[in-house]
Amino acid sequence: MENLIKKVKKEHLLNKEELVELLSDNSINEKLFSAADEIRHECVGDEVHLRALIEFSNICKRNCFYCGLRAENKNAQRYRLTAEQIVETAKIAINKGYKTIVLQSGEDSFFSAERLADIIKKIKQCDVAVTLGVGELSFDDYKILKNAGADRFLLRIETTDENLYKKLHPNMSLNNRKQCLYNLKELGYETGTGCLVGLPEQTIDSLAEDILFFKELNADMIGIGPFIPHKDTPLGNAQSGDFTLALKVMALTRLMLPYINIPATTAMETLVPNGRNIALQSGANVVMPNMTAMDYRKKYEIYPDKVSVDYSTLKENLSKIGRIISKDKGNSKNRRDI
Ligand code: 5AD
Ligand code: SF4
């Protein structure tokens, strides 16, 4: 087992059986986390890149079984920020020193590519990177957004298990989601994906496949979080995902894709106290503080009790683990070739 860790540290490649072996054996966890931490230090350094997250609409036409924002959740209090509110929030973040603005929403058809393009252009007048997390769109719409100045795009695959994907995503298809990711890559976006860990019926085998998919796509960013049940969803009574397993999937992803950006996800910090710092010491190098105004933030309830962090607490926590806040845009070093 230790030889496998040595091998992936050097070659950044494991096959499915090897990934399954490492994911199943809990006696090597500490070694795995240290190896991921070392590779993170070597390949992307000690700087932590901050991304200002703006959750601009919680209206969603989809019905993902795990998510509190699903269209059929009548208990969700829906909101949509105006273009002016979005740009205003972005400017507040930029004045605080953020170099990346992440615009995230449910799949809200009100925000057509044209409407989003106008917002992106206004934010891009400042010297920042813009990341979008607005779901599945056509190639042409992704192109409109790219031409408006969007630099990066986040679209988690969620799970690569076909059957599970079908069960959890009514009227959606795994193939279409993969196609969206390949389209984003082709259009030149820094492309982010990722998965949920601990979904009901999810297997270790399929988590290994998820990691292999990240590698095959050559993703530039990967976000991994434990599943946290939300009471107003069909999975309300299911068990939470396991923090340690989510951390292992993340650490193995760092070892397989050494130059990518990996956030310490909010779901990790929500599930376990100090989860963010633990993630940052097991392969992660990005944090995404939430900049959404409080009234709206409460309503962006993908899962319950989502935690937030303020800048000064974060800075203090980071310095405790010998990490510093980056002052640049923090482009993915996975694309150092272009
Ligand atoms: N628990 C954890 N993460 C969730 N997401 C959606 N619902 C949940 C949940 N219940 C994640 C999905 C999505 C991202 C925006 O939030 O992976 O891509
Ligand atoms: Fe909508 Fe995204 Fe939630 Fe699915 S995960 S219901 S697409 S907000």
mmCIF file of C-alpha atoms and ligand atoms in Angstrom:
data_model
loop_
_atom_site.group_PDB
_atom_site.id
_atom_site.type_symbol
_atom_site.label_atom_id
_atom_site.label_comp_id
_atom_site.label_asym_id
_atom_site.label_seq_id
_atom_site.Cartn_x
_atom_site.Cartn_y
_atom_site.Cartn_z
ATOM 1 C CA MET A 1 0.000 0.000 0.000
ATOM 2 C CA GLU A 2 2.811 2.394 0.857
ATOM 3 C CA ASN A 3 4.402 1.555 -2.487
ATOM 4 C CA LEU A 4 1.209 2.648 -4.196
ATOM 5 C CA ILE A 5 1.421 6.006 -2.447
ATOM 6 C CA LYS A 6 5.082 6.340 -3.488
ATOM 7 C CA LYS A 7 4.142 5.453 -7.046
ATOM 8 C CA VAL A 8 1.331 7.974 -7.370
ATOM 9 C CA LYS A 9 3.557 10.677 -5.834
ATOM 10 C CA LYS A 10 6.035 10.112 -8.630
ATOM 11 C CA GLU A 11 3.920 9.160 -11.613
ATOM 12 C CA HIS A 12 0.557 10.762 -10.779
ATOM 13 C CA LEU A 13 -1.181 7.736 -12.154
ATOM 14 C CA LEU A 14 -3.134 4.877 -10.605
ATOM 15 C CA ASN A 15 -5.542 2.440 -12.188
ATOM 16 C CA LYS A 16 -8.995 1.670 -10.898
ATOM 17 C CA GLU A 17 -7.983 -1.325 -8.795
ATOM 18 C CA GLU A 18 -5.202 0.654 -7.150
ATOM 19 C CA LEU A 19 -7.547 3.540 -6.366
ATOM 20 C CA VAL A 20 -10.096 1.140 -4.880
ATOM 21 C CA GLU A 21 -7.378 -0.435 -2.732
ATOM 22 C CA LEU A 22 -6.293 2.913 -1.340
ATOM 23 C CA LEU A 23 -9.851 4.121 -0.796
ATOM 24 C CA SER A 24 -10.753 0.910 1.064
ATOM 25 C CA ASP A 25 -7.761 0.728 3.399
ATOM 26 C CA ASN A 26 -8.027 3.122 6.325
ATOM 27 C CA SER A 27 -4.675 2.215 7.863
ATOM 28 C CA ILE A 28 -2.838 4.373 5.300
ATOM 29 C CA ASN A 29 -4.968 7.513 5.639
ATOM 30 C CA GLU A 30 -2.400 9.670 7.419
ATOM 31 C CA LYS A 31 0.302 8.717 4.904
ATOM 32 C CA LEU A 32 -2.053 9.487 2.048
ATOM 33 C CA PHE A 33 -2.943 12.908 3.459
ATOM 34 C CA SER A 34 0.748 13.795 4.037
ATOM 35 C CA ALA A 35 1.651 12.695 0.516
ATOM 36 C CA ALA A 36 -1.112 14.899 -0.932
ATOM 37 C CA ASP A 37 0.068 17.790 1.265
ATOM 38 C CA GLU A 38 3.657 17.380 0.045
ATOM 39 C CA ILE A 39 2.638 17.289 -3.611
ATOM 40 C CA ARG A 40 0.400 20.344 -3.074
ATOM 41 C CA HIS A 41 3.394 22.173 -1.540
ATOM 42 C CA GLU A 42 5.743 21.133 -4.363
ATOM 43 C CA CYS A 43 3.436 21.759 -7.308
ATOM 44 C CA VAL A 44 1.183 24.681 -6.338
ATOM 45 C CA GLY A 45 2.983 26.123 -3.320
ATOM 46 C CA ASP A 46 1.851 27.456 0.045
ATOM 47 C CA GLU A 47 -0.354 30.259 -1.216
ATOM 48 C CA VAL A 48 -4.080 29.892 -0.714
ATOM 49 C CA HIS A 49 -6.214 31.455 -3.442
ATOM 50 C CA LEU A 50 -9.413 33.115 -2.315
ATOM 51 C CA ARG A 51 -12.506 33.251 -4.517
ATOM 52 C CA ALA A 52 -15.376 35.617 -3.719
ATOM 53 C CA LEU A 53 -18.577 33.627 -4.072
ATOM 54 C CA ILE A 54 -21.775 35.425 -5.105
ATOM 55 C CA GLU A 55 -24.917 33.278 -5.034
ATOM 56 C CA PHE A 56 -27.030 35.427 -7.294
ATOM 57 C CA SER A 57 -30.159 33.303 -7.738
ATOM 58 C CA ASN A 58 -31.482 30.247 -5.915
ATOM 59 C CA ILE A 59 -34.147 29.609 -8.535
ATOM 60 C CA CYS A 60 -33.539 26.269 -10.227
ATOM 61 C CA LYS A 61 -35.428 24.298 -12.835
ATOM 62 C CA ARG A 62 -33.680 21.023 -11.928
ATOM 63 C CA ASN A 63 -34.664 18.467 -9.335
ATOM 64 C CA CYS A 64 -31.444 16.899 -8.093
ATOM 65 C CA PHE A 65 -32.543 14.583 -5.264
ATOM 66 C CA TYR A 66 -29.916 15.819 -2.796
ATOM 67 C CA CYS A 67 -30.272 19.577 -3.177
ATOM 68 C CA GLY A 68 -32.407 21.995 -1.157
ATOM 69 C CA LEU A 69 -32.738 24.312 -4.153
ATOM 70 C CA ARG A 70 -34.498 21.687 -6.298
ATOM 71 C CA ALA A 71 -37.540 23.088 -8.140
ATOM 72 C CA GLU A 72 -39.995 20.876 -6.256
ATOM 73 C CA ASN A 73 -38.894 22.153 -2.849
ATOM 74 C CA LYS A 74 -41.782 24.490 -2.123
ATOM 75 C CA ASN A 75 -40.278 25.443 1.249
ATOM 76 C CA ALA A 76 -37.311 27.204 -0.305
ATOM 77 C CA GLN A 77 -37.674 30.980 -0.299
ATOM 78 C CA ARG A 78 -36.606 31.972 -3.758
ATOM 79 C CA TYR A 79 -34.687 35.107 -4.701
ATOM 80 C CA ARG A 80 -32.906 36.573 -7.658
ATOM 81 C CA LEU A 81 -30.441 39.455 -7.399
ATOM 82 C CA THR A 82 -30.650 42.246 -9.960
ATOM 83 C CA ALA A 83 -27.750 42.792 -12.342
ATOM 84 C CA GLU A 84 -26.915 45.942 -10.365
ATOM 85 C CA GLN A 85 -26.855 44.047 -7.060
ATOM 86 C CA ILE A 86 -24.566 41.409 -8.547
ATOM 87 C CA VAL A 87 -22.091 43.939 -9.945
ATOM 88 C CA GLU A 88 -22.253 45.925 -6.705
ATOM 89 C CA THR A 89 -21.440 42.823 -4.628
ATOM 90 C CA ALA A 90 -18.575 41.989 -6.992
ATOM 91 C CA LYS A 91 -17.171 45.509 -6.542
ATOM 92 C CA ILE A 92 -17.299 45.199 -2.756
ATOM 93 C CA ALA A 93 -15.303 41.953 -3.033
ATOM 94 C CA ILE A 94 -12.822 43.513 -5.466
ATOM 95 C CA ASN A 95 -12.282 46.449 -3.082
ATOM 96 C CA LYS A 96 -11.504 43.963 -0.342
ATOM 97 C CA GLY A 97 -8.769 42.533 -2.555
ATOM 98 C CA TYR A 98 -10.423 39.487 -4.134
ATOM 99 C CA LYS A 99 -8.977 38.668 -7.563
ATOM 100 C CA THR A 100 -11.596 36.091 -8.569
ATOM 101 C CA ILE A 101 -15.366 36.536 -8.593
ATOM 102 C CA VAL A 102 -17.451 33.356 -8.686
ATOM 103 C CA LEU A 103 -20.998 33.824 -9.953
ATOM 104 C CA GLN A 104 -23.092 30.877 -8.841
ATOM 105 C CA SER A 105 -26.806 30.129 -9.181
ATOM 106 C CA GLY A 106 -29.386 27.439 -9.693
ATOM 107 C CA GLU A 107 -30.316 26.756 -13.307
ATOM 108 C CA ASP A 108 -32.394 29.892 -13.626
ATOM 109 C CA SER A 109 -33.539 30.516 -17.213
ATOM 110 C CA PHE A 110 -34.149 34.189 -16.453
ATOM 111 C CA PHE A 111 -30.390 34.625 -16.627
ATOM 112 C CA SER A 112 -29.947 34.008 -20.335
ATOM 113 C CA ALA A 113 -26.416 33.951 -21.712
ATOM 114 C CA GLU A 114 -26.974 37.489 -23.007
ATOM 115 C CA ARG A 115 -28.049 38.795 -19.589
ATOM 116 C CA LEU A 116 -25.112 37.073 -17.913
ATOM 117 C CA ALA A 117 -22.736 38.374 -20.585
ATOM 118 C CA ASP A 118 -23.673 41.970 -19.707
ATOM 119 C CA ILE A 119 -22.914 41.324 -16.044
ATOM 120 C CA ILE A 120 -19.614 39.584 -16.810
ATOM 121 C CA LYS A 121 -18.476 42.472 -19.032
ATOM 122 C CA LYS A 122 -19.127 44.966 -16.231
ATOM 123 C CA ILE A 123 -17.162 42.925 -13.699
ATOM 124 C CA LYS A 124 -14.344 42.324 -16.189
ATOM 125 C CA GLN A 125 -13.744 46.078 -16.396
ATOM 126 C CA CYS A 126 -11.819 45.442 -13.185
ATOM 127 C CA ASP A 127 -8.678 43.315 -13.323
ATOM 128 C CA VAL A 128 -10.178 40.089 -11.948
ATOM 129 C CA ALA A 129 -10.938 36.561 -13.098
ATOM 130 C CA VAL A 130 -14.589 35.556 -13.427
ATOM 131 C CA THR A 131 -15.747 32.024 -12.686
ATOM 132 C CA LEU A 132 -19.250 30.838 -13.513
ATOM 133 C CA GLY A 133 -21.270 28.094 -11.843
ATOM 134 C CA VAL A 134 -24.602 28.294 -13.625
ATOM 135 C CA GLY A 135 -25.133 24.722 -14.787
ATOM 136 C CA GLU A 136 -25.715 23.068 -18.135
ATOM 137 C CA LEU A 137 -26.007 25.305 -21.195
ATOM 138 C CA SER A 138 -25.542 24.856 -24.940
ATOM 139 C CA PHE A 139 -22.126 25.152 -26.599
ATOM 140 C CA ASP A 140 -23.244 28.460 -28.115
ATOM 141 C CA ASP A 141 -24.295 29.882 -24.758
ATOM 142 C CA TYR A 142 -20.994 28.831 -23.180
ATOM 143 C CA LYS A 143 -19.314 30.585 -26.087
ATOM 144 C CA ILE A 144 -21.263 33.821 -25.540
ATOM 145 C CA LEU A 145 -20.180 33.781 -21.885
ATOM 146 C CA LYS A 146 -16.559 33.057 -22.786
ATOM 147 C CA ASN A 147 -16.538 35.898 -25.309
ATOM 148 C CA ALA A 148 -17.972 38.211 -22.648
ATOM 149 C CA GLY A 149 -14.845 37.530 -20.606
ATOM 150 C CA ALA A 150 -15.646 34.565 -18.341
ATOM 151 C CA ASP A 151 -12.415 32.755 -17.530
ATOM 152 C CA ARG A 152 -13.470 29.671 -15.631
ATOM 153 C CA PHE A 153 -16.471 27.404 -15.196
ATOM 154 C CA LEU A 154 -17.513 25.020 -12.425
ATOM 155 C CA LEU A 155 -19.763 22.081 -13.260
ATOM 156 C CA ARG A 156 -19.500 19.090 -10.984
ATOM 157 C CA ILE A 157 -20.134 15.721 -12.568
ATOM 158 C CA GLU A 158 -21.570 14.786 -9.114
ATOM 159 C CA THR A 159 -21.183 11.042 -9.771
ATOM 160 C CA THR A 160 -19.964 9.039 -12.759
ATOM 161 C CA ASP A 161 -22.115 6.055 -11.772
ATOM 162 C CA GLU A 162 -24.684 5.913 -14.605
ATOM 163 C CA ASN A 163 -27.450 4.268 -12.588
ATOM 164 C CA LEU A 164 -26.998 6.485 -9.570
ATOM 165 C CA TYR A 165 -26.788 9.561 -11.796
ATOM 166 C CA LYS A 166 -30.100 8.623 -13.406
ATOM 167 C CA LYS A 167 -31.803 8.022 -10.073
ATOM 168 C CA LEU A 168 -30.678 11.310 -8.548
ATOM 169 C CA HIS A 169 -31.116 13.584 -11.586
ATOM 170 C CA PRO A 170 -34.587 13.353 -13.150
ATOM 171 C CA ASN A 171 -34.625 14.328 -16.831
ATOM 172 C CA MET A 172 -30.866 14.801 -16.952
ATOM 173 C CA SER A 173 -28.155 12.657 -18.509
ATOM 174 C CA LEU A 174 -24.618 11.827 -17.474
ATOM 175 C CA ASN A 175 -23.537 11.939 -21.106
ATOM 176 C CA ASN A 176 -24.865 15.414 -21.607
ATOM 177 C CA ARG A 177 -23.082 16.584 -18.472
ATOM 178 C CA LYS A 178 -19.810 15.088 -19.711
ATOM 179 C CA GLN A 179 -20.376 16.757 -23.085
ATOM 180 C CA CYS A 180 -20.858 20.115 -21.342
ATOM 181 C CA LEU A 181 -17.488 19.656 -19.621
ATOM 182 C CA TYR A 182 -15.748 18.774 -22.889
ATOM 183 C CA ASN A 183 -17.392 21.803 -24.518
ATOM 184 C CA LEU A 184 -16.090 24.055 -21.742
ATOM 185 C CA LYS A 185 -12.587 22.650 -22.216
ATOM 186 C CA GLU A 186 -12.784 23.148 -25.969
ATOM 187 C CA LEU A 187 -13.862 26.761 -25.515
ATOM 188 C CA GLY A 188 -10.771 27.416 -23.425
ATOM 189 C CA TYR A 189 -12.351 27.765 -19.997
ATOM 190 C CA GLU A 190 -10.392 26.729 -16.969
ATOM 191 C CA THR A 191 -12.726 23.880 -16.266
ATOM 192 C CA GLY A 192 -13.758 22.724 -12.824
ATOM 193 C CA THR A 193 -15.697 19.640 -11.914
ATOM 194 C CA GLY A 194 -15.981 17.365 -8.894
ATOM 195 C CA CYS A 195 -18.210 14.969 -7.062
ATOM 196 C CA LEU A 196 -20.294 14.361 -3.987
ATOM 197 C CA VAL A 197 -19.051 11.727 -1.576
ATOM 198 C CA GLY A 198 -21.426 9.571 0.442
ATOM 199 C CA LEU A 199 -24.530 9.629 -1.717
ATOM 200 C CA PRO A 200 -26.886 6.753 -0.905
ATOM 201 C CA GLU A 201 -25.874 3.619 -2.861
ATOM 202 C CA GLN A 202 -22.614 5.197 -4.038
ATOM 203 C CA THR A 203 -19.773 2.657 -4.105
ATOM 204 C CA ILE A 204 -16.009 2.912 -3.590
ATOM 205 C CA ASP A 205 -15.721 1.603 -7.132
ATOM 206 C CA SER A 206 -17.643 4.540 -8.506
ATOM 207 C CA LEU A 207 -15.557 7.023 -6.494
ATOM 208 C CA ALA A 208 -12.463 5.515 -8.126
ATOM 209 C CA GLU A 209 -14.181 6.041 -11.497
ATOM 210 C CA ASP A 210 -14.901 9.661 -10.543
ATOM 211 C CA ILE A 211 -11.175 10.285 -9.947
ATOM 212 C CA LEU A 212 -10.303 8.600 -13.250
ATOM 213 C CA PHE A 213 -12.838 10.834 -14.986
ATOM 214 C CA PHE A 214 -11.187 13.959 -13.524
ATOM 215 C CA LYS A 215 -7.900 12.724 -14.959
ATOM 216 C CA GLU A 216 -9.382 11.830 -18.343
ATOM 217 C CA LEU A 217 -11.020 15.263 -18.660
ATOM 218 C CA ASN A 218 -7.777 16.839 -17.478
ATOM 219 C CA ALA A 219 -9.807 19.100 -15.225
ATOM 220 C CA ASP A 220 -8.181 22.325 -14.055
ATOM 221 C CA MET A 221 -10.080 22.528 -10.767
ATOM 222 C CA ILE A 222 -11.821 19.901 -8.662
ATOM 223 C CA GLY A 223 -14.304 20.466 -5.834
ATOM 224 C CA ILE A 224 -15.140 17.526 -3.611
ATOM 225 C CA GLY A 225 -17.590 17.575 -0.746
ATOM 226 C CA PRO A 226 -19.414 15.156 1.504
ATOM 227 C CA PHE A 227 -23.147 14.793 0.889
ATOM 228 C CA ILE A 228 -25.185 16.488 3.642
ATOM 229 C CA PRO A 229 -28.911 15.591 3.756
ATOM 230 C CA HIS A 230 -31.476 18.379 3.458
ATOM 231 C CA LYS A 231 -34.848 17.651 5.063
ATOM 232 C CA ASP A 232 -36.927 19.094 2.228
ATOM 233 C CA THR A 233 -35.515 16.680 -0.354
ATOM 234 C CA PRO A 234 -36.166 13.015 -1.184
ATOM 235 C CA LEU A 235 -32.853 12.198 0.555
ATOM 236 C CA GLY A 236 -33.836 14.020 3.749
ATOM 237 C CA ASN A 237 -33.546 10.873 5.880
ATOM 238 C CA ALA A 238 -30.376 9.548 4.296
ATOM 239 C CA GLN A 239 -27.049 9.412 6.145
ATOM 240 C CA SER A 240 -24.425 12.129 5.746
ATOM 241 C CA GLY A 241 -21.374 11.376 3.677
ATOM 242 C CA ASP A 242 -18.211 10.397 5.525
ATOM 243 C CA PHE A 243 -15.756 13.262 6.010
ATOM 244 C CA THR A 244 -12.668 11.044 5.952
ATOM 245 C CA LEU A 245 -13.737 9.333 2.744
ATOM 246 C CA ALA A 246 -14.358 12.717 1.093
ATOM 247 C CA LEU A 247 -10.896 13.794 2.262
ATOM 248 C CA LYS A 248 -9.367 10.637 0.772
ATOM 249 C CA VAL A 249 -11.032 11.233 -2.598
ATOM 250 C CA MET A 250 -9.670 14.794 -2.478
ATOM 251 C CA ALA A 251 -6.138 13.704 -1.499
ATOM 252 C CA LEU A 252 -6.028 11.101 -4.269
ATOM 253 C CA THR A 253 -7.258 13.711 -6.739
ATOM 254 C CA ARG A 254 -4.340 15.979 -5.728
ATOM 255 C CA LEU A 255 -1.903 13.103 -6.249
ATOM 256 C CA MET A 256 -3.368 12.256 -9.665
ATOM 257 C CA LEU A 257 -3.658 15.891 -10.857
ATOM 258 C CA PRO A 258 -0.807 17.660 -9.013
ATOM 259 C CA TYR A 259 -1.114 21.125 -10.617
ATOM 260 C CA ILE A 260 -4.845 21.752 -10.360
ATOM 261 C CA ASN A 261 -6.681 24.039 -7.950
ATOM 262 C CA ILE A 262 -8.658 22.274 -5.227
ATOM 263 C CA PRO A 263 -10.944 24.142 -2.826
ATOM 264 C CA ALA A 264 -11.397 23.193 0.787
ATOM 265 C CA THR A 265 -15.145 23.009 0.338
ATOM 266 C CA THR A 266 -17.735 24.563 2.627
ATOM 267 C CA ALA A 267 -19.387 21.136 2.978
ATOM 268 C CA MET A 268 -16.156 19.817 4.582
ATOM 269 C CA GLU A 269 -16.098 22.644 7.138
ATOM 270 C CA THR A 270 -19.843 22.263 7.744
ATOM 271 C CA LEU A 271 -19.560 18.557 8.523
ATOM 272 C CA VAL A 272 -16.484 18.696 10.798
ATOM 273 C CA PRO A 273 -15.095 21.565 12.905
ATOM 274 C CA ASN A 274 -11.775 22.692 11.425
ATOM 275 C CA GLY A 275 -12.643 20.691 8.280
ATOM 276 C CA ARG A 276 -11.375 23.528 6.098
ATOM 277 C CA ASN A 277 -7.888 23.513 7.590
ATOM 278 C CA ILE A 278 -7.770 19.719 7.543
ATOM 279 C CA ALA A 279 -8.628 19.815 3.824
ATOM 280 C CA LEU A 280 -5.965 22.495 3.217
ATOM 281 C CA GLN A 281 -3.434 20.142 4.829
ATOM 282 C CA SER A 282 -4.548 17.191 2.711
ATOM 283 C CA GLY A 283 -4.220 18.612 -0.804
ATOM 284 C CA ALA A 284 -6.480 21.678 -1.045
ATOM 285 C CA ASN A 285 -5.166 25.171 -1.976
ATOM 286 C CA VAL A 286 -8.289 27.304 -2.492
ATOM 287 C CA VAL A 287 -11.000 28.774 -0.239
ATOM 288 C CA MET A 288 -14.226 30.344 -1.497
ATOM 289 C CA PRO A 289 -15.548 32.857 1.063
ATOM 290 C CA ASN A 290 -19.197 33.694 0.606
ATOM 291 C CA MET A 291 -19.838 37.338 -0.313
ATOM 292 C CA THR A 292 -23.595 37.039 -0.796
ATOM 293 C CA ALA A 293 -25.518 39.522 1.396
ATOM 294 C CA MET A 294 -26.707 37.743 4.565
ATOM 295 C CA ASP A 295 -30.470 37.921 3.798
ATOM 296 C CA TYR A 296 -29.942 36.006 0.579
ATOM 297 C CA ARG A 297 -27.152 33.748 1.791
ATOM 298 C CA LYS A 298 -29.497 32.123 4.330
ATOM 299 C CA LYS A 299 -31.845 31.278 1.494
ATOM 300 C CA TYR A 300 -29.177 29.623 -0.654
ATOM 301 C CA GLU A 301 -29.695 26.452 1.302
ATOM 302 C CA ILE A 302 -28.259 23.637 -0.822
ATOM 303 C CA TYR A 303 -27.803 21.742 2.455
ATOM 304 C CA PRO A 304 -28.533 22.829 6.066
ATOM 305 C CA ASP A 305 -26.267 24.837 8.405
ATOM 306 C CA LYS A 306 -23.861 25.887 5.667
ATOM 307 C CA VAL A 307 -21.021 27.728 7.432
ATOM 308 C CA SER A 308 -19.371 31.015 6.408
ATOM 309 C CA VAL A 309 -16.055 32.575 7.287
ATOM 310 C CA ASP A 310 -14.944 36.179 7.472
ATOM 311 C CA TYR A 311 -11.681 37.379 6.008
ATOM 312 C CA SER A 312 -9.821 38.067 9.262
ATOM 313 C CA THR A 313 -10.736 34.719 10.875
ATOM 314 C CA LEU A 314 -9.672 32.972 7.710
ATOM 315 C CA LYS A 315 -6.356 34.814 7.555
ATOM 316 C CA GLU A 316 -5.656 33.922 11.176
ATOM 317 C CA ASN A 317 -6.554 30.255 10.636
ATOM 318 C CA LEU A 318 -4.358 30.071 7.564
ATOM 319 C CA SER A 319 -1.347 31.545 9.307
ATOM 320 C CA LYS A 320 -1.704 28.891 12.037
ATOM 321 C CA ILE A 321 -0.991 26.238 9.412
ATOM 322 C CA GLY A 322 1.788 28.187 7.724
ATOM 323 C CA ARG A 323 -0.181 29.305 4.723
ATOM 324 C CA ILE A 324 -0.511 32.744 3.170
ATOM 325 C CA ILE A 325 -3.231 34.425 1.169
ATOM 326 C CA SER A 326 -2.281 34.818 -2.479
ATOM 327 C CA LYS A 327 -2.377 38.267 -4.041
ATOM 328 C CA ASP A 328 -2.760 37.125 -7.640
ATOM 329 C CA LYS A 329 -5.592 35.598 -9.638
ATOM 330 C CA GLY A 330 -4.481 32.076 -8.925
ATOM 331 C CA ASN A 331 -4.919 30.639 -12.403
ATOM 332 C CA SER A 332 -4.757 26.871 -12.556
ATOM 333 C CA LYS A 333 -1.149 25.726 -12.964
ATOM 334 C CA ASN A 334 -2.573 22.723 -14.762
ATOM 335 C CA ARG A 335 -2.634 25.009 -17.793
ATOM 336 C CA ARG A 336 0.938 26.227 -17.479
ATOM 337 C CA ASP A 337 1.485 24.796 -20.986
ATOM 338 C CA ILE A 338 -0.717 27.430 -22.658
HETATM 339 N N1 5AD B 1 -24.775 18.158 0.258
HETATM 340 C C1 5AD B 1 -23.560 18.528 -0.191
HETATM 341 N N2 5AD B 1 -23.356 19.133 -1.377
HETATM 342 C C2 5AD B 1 -24.432 19.381 -2.147
HETATM 343 N N3 5AD B 1 -24.543 19.941 -3.369
HETATM 344 C C3 5AD B 1 -25.854 19.965 -3.699
HETATM 345 N N4 5AD B 1 -26.587 19.426 -2.715
HETATM 346 C C4 5AD B 1 -25.736 19.037 -1.734
HETATM 347 C C5 5AD B 1 -25.882 18.402 -0.479
HETATM 348 N N5 5AD B 1 -27.087 18.050 -0.011
HETATM 349 C C6 5AD B 1 -23.406 20.375 -4.170
HETATM 350 C C7 5AD B 1 -23.459 19.762 -5.568
HETATM 351 C C8 5AD B 1 -23.473 20.972 -6.480
HETATM 352 C C9 5AD B 1 -22.896 22.047 -5.615
HETATM 353 C C10 5AD B 1 -23.247 23.424 -6.022
HETATM 354 O O1 5AD B 1 -23.422 21.753 -4.327
HETATM 355 O O2 5AD B 1 -22.286 18.988 -5.781
HETATM 356 O O3 5AD B 1 -22.719 20.802 -7.647
HETATM 357 FE FE1 SF4 B 2 -30.306 22.991 -9.103
HETATM 358 FE FE2 SF4 B 2 -27.648 22.676 -8.817
HETATM 359 FE FE3 SF4 B 2 -29.328 22.128 -6.810
HETATM 360 FE FE4 SF4 B 2 -29.278 20.517 -8.941
HETATM 361 S S1 SF4 B 2 -27.556 20.872 -7.487
HETATM 362 S S2 SF4 B 2 -31.132 21.293 -7.910
HETATM 363 S S3 SF4 B 2 -28.929 21.994 -10.605
HETATM 364 S S4 SF4 B 2 -28.968 24.137 -7.705
#
